[in-house]
PDB file of C-alpha atoms in Angstrom:
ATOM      1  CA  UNK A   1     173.579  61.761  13.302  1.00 32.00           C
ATOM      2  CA  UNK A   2     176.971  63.350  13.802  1.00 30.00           C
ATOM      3  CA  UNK A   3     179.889  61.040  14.987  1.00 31.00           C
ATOM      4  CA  UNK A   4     180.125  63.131  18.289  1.00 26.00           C
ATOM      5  CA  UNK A   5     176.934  61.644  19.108  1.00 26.00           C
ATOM      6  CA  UNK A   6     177.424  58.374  21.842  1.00 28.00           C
ATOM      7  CA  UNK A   7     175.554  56.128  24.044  1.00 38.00           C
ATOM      8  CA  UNK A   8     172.081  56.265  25.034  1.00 29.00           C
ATOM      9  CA  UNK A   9     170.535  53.517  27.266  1.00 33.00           C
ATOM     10  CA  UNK A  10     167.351  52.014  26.448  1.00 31.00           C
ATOM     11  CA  UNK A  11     166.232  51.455  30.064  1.00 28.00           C
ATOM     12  CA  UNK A  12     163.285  49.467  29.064  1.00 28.00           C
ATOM     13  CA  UNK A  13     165.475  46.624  27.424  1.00 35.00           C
ATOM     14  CA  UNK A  14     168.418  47.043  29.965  1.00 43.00           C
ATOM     15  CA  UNK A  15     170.608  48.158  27.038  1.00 50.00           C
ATOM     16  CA  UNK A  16     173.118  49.978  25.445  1.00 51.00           C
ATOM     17  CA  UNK A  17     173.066  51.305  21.989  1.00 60.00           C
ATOM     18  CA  UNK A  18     176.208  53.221  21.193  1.00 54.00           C
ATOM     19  CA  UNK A  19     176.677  55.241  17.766  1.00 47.00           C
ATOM     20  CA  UNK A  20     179.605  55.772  16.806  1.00 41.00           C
ATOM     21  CA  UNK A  21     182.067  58.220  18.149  1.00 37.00           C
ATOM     22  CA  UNK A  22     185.687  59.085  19.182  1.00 33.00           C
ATOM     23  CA  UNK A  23     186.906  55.863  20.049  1.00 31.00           C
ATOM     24  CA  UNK A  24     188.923  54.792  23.418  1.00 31.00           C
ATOM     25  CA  UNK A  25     191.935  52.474  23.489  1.00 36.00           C
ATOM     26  CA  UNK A  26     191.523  49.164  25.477  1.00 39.00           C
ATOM     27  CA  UNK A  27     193.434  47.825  28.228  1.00 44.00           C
ATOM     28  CA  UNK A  28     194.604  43.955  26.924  1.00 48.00           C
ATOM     29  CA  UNK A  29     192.414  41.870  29.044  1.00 50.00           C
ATOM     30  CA  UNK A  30     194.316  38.447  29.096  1.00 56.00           C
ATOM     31  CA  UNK A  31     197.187  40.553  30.744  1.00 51.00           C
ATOM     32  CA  UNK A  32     196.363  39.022  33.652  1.00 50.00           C
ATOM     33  CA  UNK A  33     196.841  35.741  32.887  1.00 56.00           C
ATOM     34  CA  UNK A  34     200.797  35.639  33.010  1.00 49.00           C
ATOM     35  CA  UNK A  35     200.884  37.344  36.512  1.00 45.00           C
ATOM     36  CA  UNK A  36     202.180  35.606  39.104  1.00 43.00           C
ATOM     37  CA  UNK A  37     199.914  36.713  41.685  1.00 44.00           C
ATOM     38  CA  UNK A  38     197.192  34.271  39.911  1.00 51.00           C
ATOM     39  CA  UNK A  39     196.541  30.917  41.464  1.00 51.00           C
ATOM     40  CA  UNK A  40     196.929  27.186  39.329  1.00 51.00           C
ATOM     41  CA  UNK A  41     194.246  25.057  39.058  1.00 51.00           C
ATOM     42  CA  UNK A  42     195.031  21.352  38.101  1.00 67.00           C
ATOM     43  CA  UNK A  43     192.123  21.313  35.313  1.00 90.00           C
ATOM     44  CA  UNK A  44     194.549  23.699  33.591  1.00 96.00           C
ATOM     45  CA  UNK A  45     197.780  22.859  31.855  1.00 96.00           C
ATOM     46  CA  UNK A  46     200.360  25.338  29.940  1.00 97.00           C
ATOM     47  CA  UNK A  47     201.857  23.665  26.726  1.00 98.00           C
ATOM     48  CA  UNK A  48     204.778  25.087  25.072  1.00 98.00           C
ATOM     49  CA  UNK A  49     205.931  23.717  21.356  1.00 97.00           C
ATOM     50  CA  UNK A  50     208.684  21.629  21.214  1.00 96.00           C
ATOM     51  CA  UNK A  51     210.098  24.487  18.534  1.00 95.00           C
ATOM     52  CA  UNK A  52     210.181  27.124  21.440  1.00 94.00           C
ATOM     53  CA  UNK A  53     208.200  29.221  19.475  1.00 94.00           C
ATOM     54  CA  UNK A  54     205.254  29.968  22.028  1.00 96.00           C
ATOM     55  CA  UNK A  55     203.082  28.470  24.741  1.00 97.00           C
ATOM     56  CA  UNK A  56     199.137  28.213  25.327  1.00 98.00           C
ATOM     57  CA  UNK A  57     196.694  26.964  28.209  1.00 98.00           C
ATOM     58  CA  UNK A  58     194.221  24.420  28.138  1.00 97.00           C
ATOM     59  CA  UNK A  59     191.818  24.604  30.447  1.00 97.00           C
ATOM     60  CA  UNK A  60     189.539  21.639  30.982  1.00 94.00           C
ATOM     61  CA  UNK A  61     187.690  22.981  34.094  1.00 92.00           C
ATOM     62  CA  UNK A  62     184.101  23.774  31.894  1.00 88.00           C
ATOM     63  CA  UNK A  63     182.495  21.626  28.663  1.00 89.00           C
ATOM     64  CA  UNK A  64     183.678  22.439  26.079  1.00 94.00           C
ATOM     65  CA  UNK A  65     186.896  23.023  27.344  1.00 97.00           C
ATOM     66  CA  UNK A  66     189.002  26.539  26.153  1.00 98.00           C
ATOM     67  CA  UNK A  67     192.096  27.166  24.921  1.00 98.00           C
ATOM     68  CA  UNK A  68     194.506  30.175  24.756  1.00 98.00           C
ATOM     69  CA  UNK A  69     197.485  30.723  23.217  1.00 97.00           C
ATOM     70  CA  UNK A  70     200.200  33.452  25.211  1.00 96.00           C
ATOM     71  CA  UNK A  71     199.724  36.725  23.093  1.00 94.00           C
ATOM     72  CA  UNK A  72     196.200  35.967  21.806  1.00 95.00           C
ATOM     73  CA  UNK A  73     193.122  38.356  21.795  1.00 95.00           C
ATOM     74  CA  UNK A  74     191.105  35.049  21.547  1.00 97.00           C
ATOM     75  CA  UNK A  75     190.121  32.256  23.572  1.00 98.00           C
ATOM     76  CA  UNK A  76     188.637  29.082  22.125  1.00 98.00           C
ATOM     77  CA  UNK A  77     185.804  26.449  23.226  1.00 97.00           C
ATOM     78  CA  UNK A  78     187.213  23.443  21.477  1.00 98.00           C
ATOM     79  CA  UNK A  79     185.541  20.515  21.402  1.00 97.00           C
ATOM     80  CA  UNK A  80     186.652  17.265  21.793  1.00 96.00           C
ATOM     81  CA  UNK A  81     186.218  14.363  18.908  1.00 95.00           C
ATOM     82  CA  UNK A  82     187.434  10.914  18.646  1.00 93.00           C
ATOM     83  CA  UNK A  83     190.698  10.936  16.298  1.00 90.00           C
ATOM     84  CA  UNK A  84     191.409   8.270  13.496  1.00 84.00           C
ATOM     85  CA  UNK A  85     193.908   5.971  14.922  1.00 82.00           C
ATOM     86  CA  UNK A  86     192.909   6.652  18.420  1.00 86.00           C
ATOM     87  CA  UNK A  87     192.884   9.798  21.039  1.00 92.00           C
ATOM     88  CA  UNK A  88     190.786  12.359  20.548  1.00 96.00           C
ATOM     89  CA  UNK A  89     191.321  16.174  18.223  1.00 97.00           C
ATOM     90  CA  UNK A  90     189.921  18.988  19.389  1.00 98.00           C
ATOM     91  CA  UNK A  91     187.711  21.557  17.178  1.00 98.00           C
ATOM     92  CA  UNK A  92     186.719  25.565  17.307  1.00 98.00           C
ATOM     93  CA  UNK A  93     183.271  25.941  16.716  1.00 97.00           C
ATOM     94  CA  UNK A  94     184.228  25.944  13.263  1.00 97.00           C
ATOM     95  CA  UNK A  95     185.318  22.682  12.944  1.00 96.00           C
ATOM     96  CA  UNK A  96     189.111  23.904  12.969  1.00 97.00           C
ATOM     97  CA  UNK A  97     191.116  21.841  14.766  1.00 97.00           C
ATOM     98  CA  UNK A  98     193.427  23.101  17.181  1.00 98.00           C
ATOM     99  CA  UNK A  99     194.920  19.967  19.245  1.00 98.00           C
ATOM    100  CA  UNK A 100     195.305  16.774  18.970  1.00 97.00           C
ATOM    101  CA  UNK A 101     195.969  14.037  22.018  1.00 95.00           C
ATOM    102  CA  UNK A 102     197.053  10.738  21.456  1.00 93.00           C
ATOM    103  CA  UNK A 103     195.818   8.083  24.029  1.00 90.00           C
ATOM    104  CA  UNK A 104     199.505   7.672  24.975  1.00 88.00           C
ATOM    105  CA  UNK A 105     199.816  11.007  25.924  1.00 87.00           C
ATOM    106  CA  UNK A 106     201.500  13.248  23.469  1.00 94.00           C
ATOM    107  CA  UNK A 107     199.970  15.951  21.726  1.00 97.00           C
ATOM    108  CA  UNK A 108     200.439  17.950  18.592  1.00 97.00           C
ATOM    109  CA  UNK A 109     198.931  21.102  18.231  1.00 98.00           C
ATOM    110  CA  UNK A 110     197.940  23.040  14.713  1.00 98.00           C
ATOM    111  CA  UNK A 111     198.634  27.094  15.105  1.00 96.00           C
ATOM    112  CA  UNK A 112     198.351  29.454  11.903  1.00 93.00           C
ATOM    113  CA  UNK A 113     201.846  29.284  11.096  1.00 93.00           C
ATOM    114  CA  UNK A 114     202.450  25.524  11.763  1.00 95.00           C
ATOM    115  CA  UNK A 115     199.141  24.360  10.100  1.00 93.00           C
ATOM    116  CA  UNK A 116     200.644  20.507   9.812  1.00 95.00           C
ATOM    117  CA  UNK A 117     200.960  20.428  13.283  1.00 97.00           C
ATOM    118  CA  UNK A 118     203.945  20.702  16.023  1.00 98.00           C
ATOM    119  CA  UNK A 119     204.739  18.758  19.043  1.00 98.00           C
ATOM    120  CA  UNK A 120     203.598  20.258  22.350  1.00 98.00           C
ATOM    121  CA  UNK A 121     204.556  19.521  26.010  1.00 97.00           C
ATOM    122  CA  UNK A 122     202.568  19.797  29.483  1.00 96.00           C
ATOM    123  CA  UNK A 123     205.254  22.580  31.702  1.00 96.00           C
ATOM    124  CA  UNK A 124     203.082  23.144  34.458  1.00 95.00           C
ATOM    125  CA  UNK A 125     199.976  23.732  35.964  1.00 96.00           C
ATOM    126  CA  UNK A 126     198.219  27.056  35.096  1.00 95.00           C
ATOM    127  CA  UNK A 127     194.711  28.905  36.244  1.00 93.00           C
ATOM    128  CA  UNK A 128     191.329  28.569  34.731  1.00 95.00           C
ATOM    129  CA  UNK A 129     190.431  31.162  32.508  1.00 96.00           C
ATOM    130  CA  UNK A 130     188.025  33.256  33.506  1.00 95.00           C
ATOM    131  CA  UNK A 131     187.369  37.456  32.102  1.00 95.00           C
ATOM    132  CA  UNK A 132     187.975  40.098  34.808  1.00 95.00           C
ATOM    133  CA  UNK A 133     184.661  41.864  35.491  1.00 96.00           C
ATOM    134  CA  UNK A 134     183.974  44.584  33.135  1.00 96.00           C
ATOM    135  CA  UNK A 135     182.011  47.852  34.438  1.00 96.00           C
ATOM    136  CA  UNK A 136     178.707  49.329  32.422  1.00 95.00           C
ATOM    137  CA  UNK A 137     181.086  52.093  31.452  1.00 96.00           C
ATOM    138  CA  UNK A 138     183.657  50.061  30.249  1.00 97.00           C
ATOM    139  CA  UNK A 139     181.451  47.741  27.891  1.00 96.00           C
ATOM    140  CA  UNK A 140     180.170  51.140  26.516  1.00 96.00           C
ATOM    141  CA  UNK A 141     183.316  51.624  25.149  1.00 96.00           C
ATOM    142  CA  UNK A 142     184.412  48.695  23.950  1.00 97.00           C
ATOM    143  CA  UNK A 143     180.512  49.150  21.972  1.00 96.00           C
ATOM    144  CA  UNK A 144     181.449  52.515  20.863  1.00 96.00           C
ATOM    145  CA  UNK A 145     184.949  51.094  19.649  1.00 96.00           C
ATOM    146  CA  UNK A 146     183.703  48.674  17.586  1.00 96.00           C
ATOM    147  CA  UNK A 147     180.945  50.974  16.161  1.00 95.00           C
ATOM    148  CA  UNK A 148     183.690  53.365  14.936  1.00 94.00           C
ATOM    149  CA  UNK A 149     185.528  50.937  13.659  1.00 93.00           C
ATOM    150  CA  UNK A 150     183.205  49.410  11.213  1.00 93.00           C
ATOM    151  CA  UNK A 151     182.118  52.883  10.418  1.00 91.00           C
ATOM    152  CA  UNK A 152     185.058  53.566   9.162  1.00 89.00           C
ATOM    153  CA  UNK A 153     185.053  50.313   7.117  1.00 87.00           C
ATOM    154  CA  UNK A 154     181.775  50.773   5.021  1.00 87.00           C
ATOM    155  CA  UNK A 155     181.309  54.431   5.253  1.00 86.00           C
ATOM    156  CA  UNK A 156     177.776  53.528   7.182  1.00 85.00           C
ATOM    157  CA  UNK A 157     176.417  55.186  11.007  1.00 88.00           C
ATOM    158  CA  UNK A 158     176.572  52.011  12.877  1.00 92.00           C
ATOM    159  CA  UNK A 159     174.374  51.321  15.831  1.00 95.00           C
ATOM    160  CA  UNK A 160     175.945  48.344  17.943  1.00 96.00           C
ATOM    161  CA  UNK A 161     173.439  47.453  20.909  1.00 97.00           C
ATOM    162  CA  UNK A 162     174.201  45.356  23.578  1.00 96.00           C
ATOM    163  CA  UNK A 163     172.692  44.387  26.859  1.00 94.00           C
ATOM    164  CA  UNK A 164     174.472  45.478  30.429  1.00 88.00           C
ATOM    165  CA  UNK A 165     174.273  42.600  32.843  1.00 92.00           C
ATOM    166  CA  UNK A 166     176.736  42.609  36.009  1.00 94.00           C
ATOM    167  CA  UNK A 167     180.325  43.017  36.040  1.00 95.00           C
ATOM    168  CA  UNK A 168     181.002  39.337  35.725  1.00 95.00           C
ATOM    169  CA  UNK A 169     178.173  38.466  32.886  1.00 96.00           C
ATOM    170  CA  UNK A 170     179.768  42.585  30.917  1.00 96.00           C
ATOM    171  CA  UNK A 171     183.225  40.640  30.823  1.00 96.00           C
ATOM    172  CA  UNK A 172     182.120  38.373  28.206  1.00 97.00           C
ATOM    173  CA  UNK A 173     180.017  40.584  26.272  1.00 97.00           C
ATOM    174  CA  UNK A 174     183.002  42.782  25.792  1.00 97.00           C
ATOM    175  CA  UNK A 175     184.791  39.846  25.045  1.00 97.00           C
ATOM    176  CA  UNK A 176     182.057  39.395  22.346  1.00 98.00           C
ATOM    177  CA  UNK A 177     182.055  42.893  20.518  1.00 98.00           C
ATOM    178  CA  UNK A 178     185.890  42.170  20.304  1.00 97.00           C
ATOM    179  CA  UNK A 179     185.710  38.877  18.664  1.00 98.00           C
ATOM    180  CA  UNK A 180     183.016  40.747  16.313  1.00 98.00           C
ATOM    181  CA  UNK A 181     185.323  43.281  15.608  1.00 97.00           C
ATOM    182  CA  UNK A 182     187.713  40.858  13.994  1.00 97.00           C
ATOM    183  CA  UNK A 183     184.785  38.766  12.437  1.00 97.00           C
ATOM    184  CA  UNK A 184     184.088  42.073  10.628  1.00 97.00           C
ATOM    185  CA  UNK A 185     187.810  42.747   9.928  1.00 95.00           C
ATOM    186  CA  UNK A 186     188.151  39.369   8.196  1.00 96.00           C
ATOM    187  CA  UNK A 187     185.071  38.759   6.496  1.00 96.00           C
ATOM    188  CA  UNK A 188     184.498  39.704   2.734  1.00 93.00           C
ATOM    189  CA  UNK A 189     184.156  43.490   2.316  1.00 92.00           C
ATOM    190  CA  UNK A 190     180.714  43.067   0.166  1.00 91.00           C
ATOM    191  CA  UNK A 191     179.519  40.897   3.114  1.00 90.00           C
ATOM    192  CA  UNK A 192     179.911  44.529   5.530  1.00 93.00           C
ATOM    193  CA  UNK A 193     179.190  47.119   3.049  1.00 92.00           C
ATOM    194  CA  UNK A 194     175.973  47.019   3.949  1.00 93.00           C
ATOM    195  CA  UNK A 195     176.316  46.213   7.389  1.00 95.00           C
ATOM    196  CA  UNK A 196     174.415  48.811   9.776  1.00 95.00           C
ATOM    197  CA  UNK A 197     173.784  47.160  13.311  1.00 97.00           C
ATOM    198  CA  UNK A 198     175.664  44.954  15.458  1.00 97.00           C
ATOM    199  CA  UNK A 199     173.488  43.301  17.890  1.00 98.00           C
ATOM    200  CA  UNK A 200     174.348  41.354  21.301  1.00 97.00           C
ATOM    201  CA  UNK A 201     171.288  39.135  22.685  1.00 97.00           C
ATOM    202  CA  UNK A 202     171.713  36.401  25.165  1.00 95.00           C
ATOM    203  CA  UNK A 203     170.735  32.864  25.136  1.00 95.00           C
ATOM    204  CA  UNK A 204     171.153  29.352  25.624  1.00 93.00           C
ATOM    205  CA  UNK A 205     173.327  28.480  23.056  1.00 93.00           C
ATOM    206  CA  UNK A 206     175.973  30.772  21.264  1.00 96.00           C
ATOM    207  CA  UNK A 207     175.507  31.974  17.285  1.00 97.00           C
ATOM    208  CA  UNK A 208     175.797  34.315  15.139  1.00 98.00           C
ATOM    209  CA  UNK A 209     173.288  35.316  12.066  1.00 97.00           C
ATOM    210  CA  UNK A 210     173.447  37.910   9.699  1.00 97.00           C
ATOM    211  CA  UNK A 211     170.770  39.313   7.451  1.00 96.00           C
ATOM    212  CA  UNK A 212     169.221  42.811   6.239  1.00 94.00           C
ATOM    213  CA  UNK A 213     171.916  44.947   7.707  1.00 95.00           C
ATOM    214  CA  UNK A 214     171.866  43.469  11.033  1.00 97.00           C
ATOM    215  CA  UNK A 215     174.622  40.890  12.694  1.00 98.00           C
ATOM    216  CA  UNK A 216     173.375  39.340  15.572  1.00 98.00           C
ATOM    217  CA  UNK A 217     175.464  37.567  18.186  1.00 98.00           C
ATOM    218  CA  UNK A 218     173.706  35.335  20.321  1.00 98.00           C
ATOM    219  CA  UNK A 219     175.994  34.898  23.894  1.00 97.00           C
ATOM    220  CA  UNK A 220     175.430  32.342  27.144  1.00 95.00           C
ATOM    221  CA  UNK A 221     177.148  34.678  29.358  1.00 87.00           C
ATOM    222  CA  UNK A 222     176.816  32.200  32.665  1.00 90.00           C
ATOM    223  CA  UNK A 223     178.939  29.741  30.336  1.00 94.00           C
ATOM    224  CA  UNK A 224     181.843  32.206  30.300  1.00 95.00           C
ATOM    225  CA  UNK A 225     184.210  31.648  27.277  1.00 97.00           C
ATOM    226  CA  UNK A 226     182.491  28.705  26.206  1.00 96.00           C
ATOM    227  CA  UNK A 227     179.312  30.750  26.097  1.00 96.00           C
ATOM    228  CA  UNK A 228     180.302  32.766  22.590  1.00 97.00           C
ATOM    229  CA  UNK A 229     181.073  31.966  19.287  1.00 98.00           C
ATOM    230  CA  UNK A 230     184.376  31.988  17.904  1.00 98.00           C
ATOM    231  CA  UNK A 231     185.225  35.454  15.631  1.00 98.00           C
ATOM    232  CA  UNK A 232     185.746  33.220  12.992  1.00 98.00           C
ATOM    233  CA  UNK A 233     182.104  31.511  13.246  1.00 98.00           C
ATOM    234  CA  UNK A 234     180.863  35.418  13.448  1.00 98.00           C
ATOM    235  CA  UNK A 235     183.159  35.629  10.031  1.00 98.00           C
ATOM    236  CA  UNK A 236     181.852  32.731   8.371  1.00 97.00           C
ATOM    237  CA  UNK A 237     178.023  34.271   9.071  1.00 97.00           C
ATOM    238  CA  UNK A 238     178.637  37.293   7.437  1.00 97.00           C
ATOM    239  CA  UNK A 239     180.236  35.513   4.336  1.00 96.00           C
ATOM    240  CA  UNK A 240     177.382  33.347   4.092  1.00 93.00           C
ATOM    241  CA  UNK A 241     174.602  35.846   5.126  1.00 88.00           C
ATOM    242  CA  UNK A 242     175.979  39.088   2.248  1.00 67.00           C
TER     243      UNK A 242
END
């Protein structure tokens, strides 16, 4: 099939599968989160580093709790574990950990360029984080993004299939295809060249699996952000899987 060729829904399944085609740019959906039209919630707390050098939000409304740093495209369930020498470190789904709290109430938190840690400080209350709602229309992009993208990659027609739910549930299978996106980005390039479908199912718990051509993303939708795995879990399966 030609790369002019898009979407057709499977109306049996409920879902999309999108080819790949001429791709359409994506409005930044955490845009919203800085506006000051948004209302604080007191389960949700913006840190900023003691080096000025940025600020993030935990929220500890759901279990696990998420995290999001100002600027990302990601936001991480982290996980909470008891810390040697007291508190408690919290961990991606990948066992990375991402912030540490002491049980006297500091906290030191481990970003990519600070990977020994710096001190962070509560500023102020912030919302919960929660997607916008995402149309069918929209999702179908965001699939036929990704699709040419990782055509372009390994030179293969991809077929990325995903199911359309409502608005609300859409929000955080977009969110999904985007975090696969930069799985595939950062994974091995052997792992992908052979890489033909990308596959969104829903479940009860999140994962991610890769085998015979096919990655397949397992998402809880109803859990929101803690209902997907992290882009570097979806990473680490296509490593493992090649």
């Amino acid at each position: 099939m030609s790369r002019g060729f898009i979407a057709l829904m499977l109306a049996a399944a409920g879902a999309w599968a999108v080819l790949a085609s001429d791709g359409l740019g994506q409005q930044n959906p955490f845009s919203r989160l800085t506006g000051r039209e948004q209302p604080s919630e007191a389960s949700a707390v913006w840190y900023e580093r003691a080096d000025r050098r940025g600020r993030f939000v935990l929220d500890q409304s759901s279990s696990p709790a998420l995290l999001w740093q100002e600027g990302s495209p990601e936001v991480f369930a982290v996980y909470a574990k008891r810390a040697s020498g007291g508190g408690e470190v919290l961990l991606t789904d990948t066992d990375r950990a991402l912030l540490r709290l002491s049980n006297l109430g500091g906290a030191t938190y481990f970003p990519p360029d600070a990977p020994d840690g710096v001190i962070v400080e509560p500023i102020g209350p912030a919302h919960t984080l929660v997607a916008p709602p995402v149309s069918a229309q929209e999702l179908q992009r965001t699939a036929r993004d990704l699709a040419d993208s990782v055509t372009r990659i390994n030179r293969n027609q991809i077929t990325v299939e995903v199911p359309s739910l409502g608005p609300a549930d859409n929000a955080y299978l977009a969110d999904t295809l985007r975090l696969a996106q930069t799985g595939i980005d950062n994974a091995n390039r052997r792992a992908t060249r052979d890489l033909r479908t990308v596959r969104i199912i829903t479940g009860v718990r999140s994962d991610a699996r890769y085998a015979g051509g096919v990655l397949e993303i397992t998402i809880a939708p109803g859990r929101g952000y803690s209902g997907r795995p992290s882009s570097d879990f979806i990473r680490r399966a296509l490593d493992r899987g090649r």
